[in-house]
Amino acid sequence: PQISGSVALFSVSSYACQRRTTLDNHNSNLTDALSLLAENAELNNEDGRGVAFRRAAALLKALPTQVISMSQLRGLPCLGEHSLRVIKDVLENGVSSEVESTKQSKRYKALKILTGIFGVGAKTADRWIRAGIYNLEQLRHSGQTLNRAQKAGLEHYDDLNEPVTKAEADAIGEIVQKAVDSVLTGSQVALSGGFRRGKLTGHDVDFLITHPEEGKEVGLMPKVVAWLESQGFLLYQKTTRNSYLESKDGPARPASNMDRFERCFSIFKLTKGKEQETASHKIWRAVRVDLVVSPISQFAFAVLGWTGSKLFERELRRWAGHEKNMSLSSHALFDNTQNKYLRATSEEEIFAYLGLEYIPPSERNA
Ligand code: TTP
Ligand code: MN
Ligand code: MN
Ligand code: MN
């Protein structure tokens, strides 16, 4: 049989949460282009366009081989007209002209630099650009008022834009475990976010904290933060309290995707090795760390909701709502047909309730 020249037709599910997406991406030439356009859309507050590009990129990440011709994409879901145009451009010319012109544009460059500051989002960056601020130097001399987060972000700009390694994530995990053990014995720490999905680097490190006895976790975060602060591990922190029970839409309506756990956005001071510090040689670096405290009764939902990827989470909620008439959040799963909460103590149980095959964290890299 003649194999060369034959065109494989892929068959792929339309929701990212139905697919196994490992870090082994055979189409990074295409997904890099689509991800850049997604990022550009998000930076311009065009969320609908952003999601469309993210979905298209995620579909290509799930393909088992490299796409070399447009005909292989026939019948595939998630690929809109615009995404197909970009893919065609890359397949025919090696690059997408839209991606190249975006990368060169003054506005995109400025948005990237300014939102690279911790605490600065698309709206703030846009306001600064309209005031003629395109880089850090101009920002420093602009007289713009920065909040506490942004000041810390600017101060530690280079460190925070340097990817965090798995080894650094593990070192921080040991510190967090020690903090938690010191303030409440029996507490548990779980790595979540990208590192739980097996990524080798990340933009931050995410941890979930709980205690096997329901209620013991109340008030835990301020104690953990105070311990970390007393040991000199924190360069910045902002703690927000749990607002789940008091909020208007909870616990009866867990529809919102923004969770309401007690949460701490922080910047850690991580010592590197055992070298001597000198005036010109800094022996520590700043690392972004997210800490979240969850009661044990919600822990499985918190783990699922904080493992990501962001698109995988979005697709899980879309699947739950559109296909199962259920509302999924990082706190709970509500069945709107039976009008009741579905309890779970593991991620496997939640996938089962949703009628989905279990996808392990390493295959949620959509
Ligand atoms: P991130 O830390 O933003 O992303 P990541 O860990 O997948 O990738 P990176 O390596 O760049 O850090 O978010 C981790 C997960 O946390 C993500 O799936 C969504 C979830 N999350 C919430 O549930 N609520 C929130 O408010 C935020 C910001 C994230
Ligand atoms: Mn493969
Ligand atoms: Mn993360
Ligand atoms: Mn995070």
Coordinates of C-alpha atoms and ligand atoms in Angstrom, one line a residue:
P1 CA 0.0 0.0 0.0
Q2 CA 1.2 3.5 -0.8
I3 CA 1.5 5.4 2.4
S4 CA 3.5 8.5 1.4
G5 CA 1.3 11.1 0.0
S6 CA -1.8 9.9 1.7
V7 CA -3.5 12.5 3.9
A8 CA -4.5 11.5 7.4
L9 CA -7.9 12.9 8.5
F10 CA -8.0 13.6 12.2
S11 CA -11.0 13.0 14.4
V12 CA -11.1 15.3 17.4
S13 CA -13.7 16.1 20.0
S14 CA -14.9 19.7 20.1
Y15 CA -14.5 20.4 23.8
A16 CA -10.9 20.6 25.1
C17 CA -12.0 18.7 28.3
Q18 CA -12.9 15.7 26.1
R19 CA -9.3 15.6 24.7
R20 CA -5.9 14.5 26.0
T21 CA -3.5 17.4 25.5
T22 CA 0.0 16.6 26.6
L23 CA 3.0 19.0 26.5
D24 CA 4.2 17.2 23.4
N25 CA 2.9 19.6 20.8
H26 CA 3.5 18.6 17.1
N27 CA 2.2 21.9 15.8
S28 CA 4.0 24.6 17.7
N29 CA 4.6 26.6 14.5
L30 CA 0.8 27.0 14.2
T31 CA -0.1 27.2 17.9
D32 CA 2.6 29.9 18.6
A33 CA 1.0 32.1 15.9
L34 CA -2.6 31.6 17.1
S35 CA -1.5 32.0 20.8
L36 CA 0.1 35.3 19.9
L37 CA -3.0 36.6 18.2
A38 CA -5.1 35.3 21.2
E39 CA -2.8 37.2 23.6
N40 CA -3.0 40.3 21.4
A41 CA -6.8 40.1 21.5
E42 CA -6.8 39.7 25.3
L43 CA -4.5 42.7 25.7
N44 CA -7.0 44.7 23.7
N45 CA -9.9 43.5 25.8
E46 CA -11.4 41.6 22.8
D47 CA -12.2 38.5 24.9
G48 CA -14.4 36.8 22.3
R49 CA -11.6 36.9 19.7
G50 CA -9.1 35.8 22.3
V51 CA -11.1 32.7 23.1
A52 CA -11.7 31.8 19.5
F53 CA -7.9 31.8 18.9
R54 CA -7.3 29.9 22.1
R55 CA -9.7 27.2 21.1
A56 CA -8.1 26.9 17.6
A57 CA -4.7 26.6 19.1
A58 CA -5.8 24.1 21.7
L59 CA -7.3 21.9 19.0
L60 CA -4.0 21.8 17.1
K61 CA -2.1 21.0 20.3
A62 CA -4.2 17.8 20.6
L63 CA -3.4 16.5 17.1
P64 CA -1.1 13.4 17.1
T65 CA 1.1 14.6 14.2
Q66 CA 2.2 17.7 12.5
V67 CA -0.2 19.3 10.0
I68 CA 1.4 20.0 6.7
S69 CA -1.6 20.7 4.5
M70 CA -4.9 22.5 4.8
S71 CA -6.7 19.4 3.5
Q72 CA -5.8 17.6 6.8
L73 CA -8.0 20.1 8.7
R74 CA -11.2 19.3 6.8
G75 CA -14.1 18.7 9.2
L76 CA -12.3 19.7 12.3
P77 CA -14.1 21.7 15.0
C78 CA -12.9 25.0 16.6
L79 CA -11.2 26.3 13.5
G80 CA -12.9 29.6 12.5
E81 CA -12.4 31.5 9.2
H82 CA -9.8 33.8 10.8
S83 CA -7.8 31.0 12.4
L84 CA -7.8 29.0 9.1
R85 CA -6.4 32.0 7.3
V86 CA -3.6 32.3 9.8
I87 CA -2.8 28.6 9.6
K88 CA -2.8 28.7 5.8
D89 CA -0.4 31.6 5.8
V90 CA 2.0 29.7 8.1
L91 CA 1.8 26.5 6.1
E92 CA 2.4 28.3 2.8
N93 CA 4.9 31.0 3.9
G94 CA 6.4 29.8 7.1
V95 CA 5.1 32.8 9.0
S96 CA 1.8 34.6 9.4
S97 CA 1.9 38.2 8.1
E98 CA -0.7 39.2 10.7
V99 CA 1.5 37.8 13.5
E100 CA 4.6 39.5 12.1
S101 CA 2.9 42.9 11.8
T102 CA 1.4 42.5 15.3
K103 CA 4.8 41.7 16.8
Q104 CA 6.3 44.8 15.1
S105 CA 3.5 47.1 16.2
K106 CA 4.3 49.8 18.7
R107 CA 1.1 49.2 20.6
Y108 CA 1.6 45.4 21.0
K109 CA 5.2 45.9 22.2
A110 CA 4.1 48.5 24.8
L111 CA 1.2 46.4 26.0
K112 CA 3.6 43.4 26.5
I113 CA 6.2 45.5 28.4
L114 CA 3.6 47.3 30.6
T115 CA 1.5 44.2 31.4
G116 CA 4.7 42.4 32.2
I117 CA 4.6 44.5 35.4
F118 CA 2.9 42.4 38.2
G119 CA -0.4 44.3 39.1
V120 CA -0.8 45.9 35.6
G121 CA -3.6 44.6 33.4
A122 CA -4.8 45.5 29.9
K123 CA -6.9 48.5 31.0
T124 CA -4.1 50.2 33.0
A125 CA -1.6 49.6 30.2
D126 CA -4.0 51.1 27.7
R127 CA -4.5 54.2 29.8
W128 CA -0.7 54.6 30.1
I129 CA -0.2 54.1 26.4
R130 CA -2.8 56.8 25.7
A131 CA -0.7 59.1 28.0
G132 CA 2.3 58.4 25.8
I133 CA 4.0 55.8 28.0
Y134 CA 5.5 52.9 26.0
N135 CA 8.2 51.5 28.3
L136 CA 9.4 51.3 31.9
E137 CA 11.8 54.2 31.5
Q138 CA 8.9 56.5 30.4
L139 CA 6.7 55.0 33.2
R140 CA 9.3 55.8 35.9
H141 CA 9.5 59.4 34.8
S142 CA 5.8 59.9 34.1
G143 CA 4.6 60.8 37.6
Q144 CA 1.8 58.1 37.3
T145 CA 0.7 56.9 40.7
L146 CA 1.4 53.2 41.1
N147 CA -0.3 51.0 43.7
R148 CA 1.6 48.8 46.1
A149 CA 1.4 45.7 43.8
Q150 CA 2.6 47.7 40.8
K151 CA 5.5 49.3 42.8
A152 CA 6.6 45.8 43.8
G153 CA 6.1 44.6 40.2
L154 CA 8.3 47.3 38.8
E155 CA 11.0 46.8 41.4
H156 CA 11.2 43.1 40.7
Y157 CA 10.5 43.3 37.0
D158 CA 13.4 41.3 35.6
D159 CA 13.1 38.5 38.2
L160 CA 9.4 38.2 37.7
N161 CA 9.7 38.0 33.9
E162 CA 12.3 35.2 34.2
P163 CA 10.5 31.8 34.1
V164 CA 10.3 29.9 37.3
T165 CA 11.9 26.4 37.2
K166 CA 10.5 23.2 38.7
A167 CA 13.5 23.1 41.1
E168 CA 12.5 26.6 42.3
A169 CA 8.9 25.6 42.6
D170 CA 9.9 22.6 44.7
A171 CA 12.1 24.8 46.9
I172 CA 9.2 27.1 47.5
G173 CA 6.9 24.1 48.1
E174 CA 9.2 23.1 51.0
I175 CA 9.0 26.5 52.5
V176 CA 5.2 26.6 52.3
Q177 CA 4.9 23.2 53.8
K178 CA 7.2 24.3 56.7
A179 CA 5.0 27.4 57.2
V180 CA 1.8 25.4 57.2
D181 CA 3.3 22.7 59.6
S182 CA 4.4 25.5 62.0
V183 CA 1.0 27.1 62.3
L184 CA -1.4 24.2 62.1
T185 CA -0.3 20.5 62.4
G186 CA -2.0 18.2 59.9
S187 CA -2.5 20.8 57.2
Q188 CA -1.8 19.7 53.7
V189 CA -0.2 21.6 50.8
A190 CA -0.8 20.6 47.2
L191 CA 1.0 22.0 44.1
S192 CA -1.4 23.1 41.5
G193 CA -1.3 25.2 38.3
G194 CA 1.1 24.5 35.4
F195 CA 3.6 22.6 37.5
R196 CA 1.0 20.0 38.4
R197 CA 0.4 19.6 34.7
G198 CA 4.1 18.7 34.3
K199 CA 5.3 22.0 32.9
L200 CA 9.0 22.5 33.4
T201 CA 8.7 26.3 33.9
G202 CA 6.0 28.7 34.8
H203 CA 5.2 32.4 35.4
D204 CA 4.4 31.6 39.1
V205 CA 3.9 28.8 41.5
D206 CA 0.4 27.9 42.7
F207 CA -0.4 26.1 46.0
L208 CA -3.6 24.9 47.6
I209 CA -3.8 24.5 51.3
T210 CA -6.4 22.5 53.3
H211 CA -6.9 20.6 56.6
P212 CA -8.5 17.1 56.8
E213 CA -10.8 18.4 59.6
E214 CA -13.5 20.7 58.1
G215 CA -13.4 24.2 59.7
K216 CA -9.8 23.9 60.9
E217 CA -8.7 25.8 57.8
V218 CA -10.6 28.9 58.9
G219 CA -8.1 31.7 59.6
L220 CA -5.2 29.7 58.4
M221 CA -4.0 32.1 55.7
P222 CA -3.1 35.1 57.9
K223 CA -1.1 32.7 60.2
V224 CA 0.8 31.2 57.3
V225 CA 1.5 34.7 55.9
A226 CA 2.6 36.0 59.3
W227 CA 5.0 33.0 59.6
L228 CA 6.5 33.6 56.1
E229 CA 6.8 37.3 56.8
S230 CA 8.6 36.7 60.1
Q231 CA 11.1 34.4 58.4
G232 CA 11.8 37.1 55.7
F233 CA 10.4 35.0 52.8
L234 CA 7.9 37.6 51.5
L235 CA 8.8 40.7 49.4
Y236 CA 5.1 41.4 48.8
Q237 CA 1.7 39.9 49.7
K238 CA -1.9 40.7 49.4
T239 CA -4.4 38.5 51.1
T240 CA -8.1 38.5 50.2
R241 CA -10.5 36.7 52.5
N242 CA -13.0 33.9 51.7
S243 CA -16.2 35.5 50.4
Y244 CA -17.9 32.3 49.2
L245 CA -20.6 32.0 51.9
E246 CA -21.4 35.7 52.1
S247 CA -21.6 36.4 48.4
K248 CA -24.9 37.0 46.6
D249 CA -24.4 34.2 44.1
G250 CA -23.0 31.6 46.5
P251 CA -23.3 28.9 47.7
A252 CA -26.6 28.5 45.8
R253 CA -25.3 29.6 42.5
P254 CA -21.7 28.7 41.9
A255 CA -21.9 30.0 38.3
S256 CA -19.1 32.6 38.3
N257 CA -15.7 31.4 37.2
M258 CA -13.8 33.7 39.6
D259 CA -13.5 31.8 42.9
R260 CA -13.9 33.3 46.3
F261 CA -11.4 31.3 48.4
E262 CA -9.1 32.9 51.0
R263 CA -6.2 33.7 48.7
C264 CA -2.8 35.3 48.8
F265 CA -1.0 36.8 45.8
S266 CA 2.6 37.1 46.9
I267 CA 6.2 37.7 45.8
F268 CA 8.6 35.3 47.5
K269 CA 12.3 36.1 48.2
L270 CA 14.0 32.8 47.2
T271 CA 17.6 32.4 48.2
K272 CA 19.7 30.7 45.4
G273 CA 22.4 28.2 46.6
K274 CA 25.0 29.0 49.2
E275 CA 27.0 31.7 47.5
Q276 CA 28.2 34.8 49.4
E277 CA 26.3 38.0 48.7
T278 CA 28.3 41.0 47.5
A279 CA 27.2 44.5 46.4
S280 CA 27.2 43.4 42.8
H281 CA 26.0 39.8 43.3
K282 CA 22.5 39.2 44.6
I283 CA 22.0 35.8 46.1
W284 CA 18.2 35.7 46.0
R285 CA 15.5 36.2 43.4
A286 CA 11.8 37.3 43.4
V287 CA 9.2 34.6 42.5
R288 CA 5.4 35.0 42.1
V289 CA 3.5 32.6 44.4
D290 CA -0.3 32.1 44.7
L291 CA -1.6 30.5 47.9
V292 CA -5.2 29.4 48.2
V293 CA -6.9 27.9 51.3
S294 CA -9.8 25.6 50.7
P295 CA -12.0 23.7 53.2
I296 CA -11.6 19.9 52.7
S297 CA -15.3 19.6 51.6
Q298 CA -14.4 21.7 48.5
F299 CA -10.9 20.5 48.0
A300 CA -11.5 18.2 45.0
F301 CA -13.2 21.1 43.2
A302 CA -10.4 23.5 44.2
V303 CA -7.7 21.1 42.9
L304 CA -9.6 20.7 39.6
G305 CA -10.2 24.4 39.3
W306 CA -6.6 25.5 40.0
T307 CA -4.8 22.9 37.9
G308 CA -5.7 24.5 34.6
S309 CA -5.0 25.1 31.9
K310 CA -7.2 28.1 31.8
L311 CA -8.7 27.0 28.5
F312 CA -9.3 23.5 29.9
E313 CA -11.1 25.0 32.9
R314 CA -13.2 27.2 30.7
E315 CA -14.2 24.2 28.5
L316 CA -15.1 22.1 31.6
R317 CA -17.5 24.8 32.7
R318 CA -18.9 25.2 29.2
W319 CA -19.4 21.4 29.0
A320 CA -21.1 21.3 32.4
G321 CA -23.5 24.1 31.5
H322 CA -24.3 23.4 27.9
E323 CA -24.2 19.6 27.8
K324 CA -25.1 18.6 31.4
N325 CA -27.2 21.5 32.7
M326 CA -24.8 21.7 35.7
S327 CA -22.8 24.6 37.1
L328 CA -19.1 23.9 37.9
S329 CA -16.9 26.2 39.9
S330 CA -13.7 25.7 42.0
H331 CA -16.1 25.3 45.0
A332 CA -18.8 22.9 43.9
L333 CA -20.8 21.2 41.2
F334 CA -24.5 22.0 41.1
D335 CA -27.0 19.9 39.1
N336 CA -29.7 22.3 37.8
T337 CA -31.9 19.4 36.8
Q338 CA -31.9 17.7 40.2
N339 CA -31.6 21.0 41.9
K340 CA -28.8 19.8 44.2
Y341 CA -25.1 19.9 44.9
L342 CA -23.0 16.8 43.9
R343 CA -20.4 16.0 46.5
A344 CA -17.0 14.8 45.5
T345 CA -13.7 13.9 47.2
S346 CA -11.6 13.3 44.1
E347 CA -11.2 14.8 40.6
E348 CA -12.2 11.4 39.2
E349 CA -15.6 11.6 40.8
I350 CA -16.2 15.1 39.3
F351 CA -15.3 13.9 35.7
A352 CA -17.7 11.0 36.3
Y353 CA -20.5 13.3 37.3
L354 CA -19.8 15.3 34.2
G355 CA -20.0 12.2 32.0
L356 CA -16.4 12.8 30.9
E357 CA -13.6 10.3 30.6
Y358 CA -11.0 11.1 33.3
I359 CA -8.2 13.3 32.0
P360 CA -5.1 13.4 34.3
P361 CA -3.3 16.7 34.9
S362 CA -0.5 16.0 32.4
E363 CA -3.1 15.7 29.7
R364 CA -4.9 19.0 30.5
N365 CA -2.4 21.2 28.7
A366 CA -5.0 22.6 26.3
Ligands
TTP1 P1 -2.1 30.5 36.4 O1 -1.1 30.4 37.5 O2 -2.4 31.9 35.9 O3 -1.6 29.6 35.1 P2 -0.8 28.3 35.0 O4 -0.3 27.9 36.3 O5 -1.6 27.4 34.2 O6 0.4 28.8 34.1 P3 1.8 29.5 34.5 O7 2.9 28.5 34.3 O8 1.9 30.6 33.5 O9 1.6 30.0 35.9 O10 -3.5 29.9 36.9 C1 -3.5 28.5 37.4 C2 -5.0 28.1 37.5 O11 -5.7 28.8 38.5 C3 -5.8 28.3 36.2 O12 -6.2 27.1 35.7 C4 -7.0 29.1 36.6 C5 -7.0 29.1 38.1 N1 -7.4 30.4 38.6 C6 -8.5 30.5 39.3 O13 -9.2 29.5 39.6 N2 -8.9 31.7 39.7 C7 -8.2 32.8 39.5 O14 -8.6 33.9 39.9 C8 -7.0 32.7 38.7 C9 -6.2 33.8 38.4 C10 -6.6 31.4 38.3
MN2 MN 3.1 12.5 20.2
MN3 MN 0.7 29.2 37.6
MN4 MN -1.2 31.6 39.5

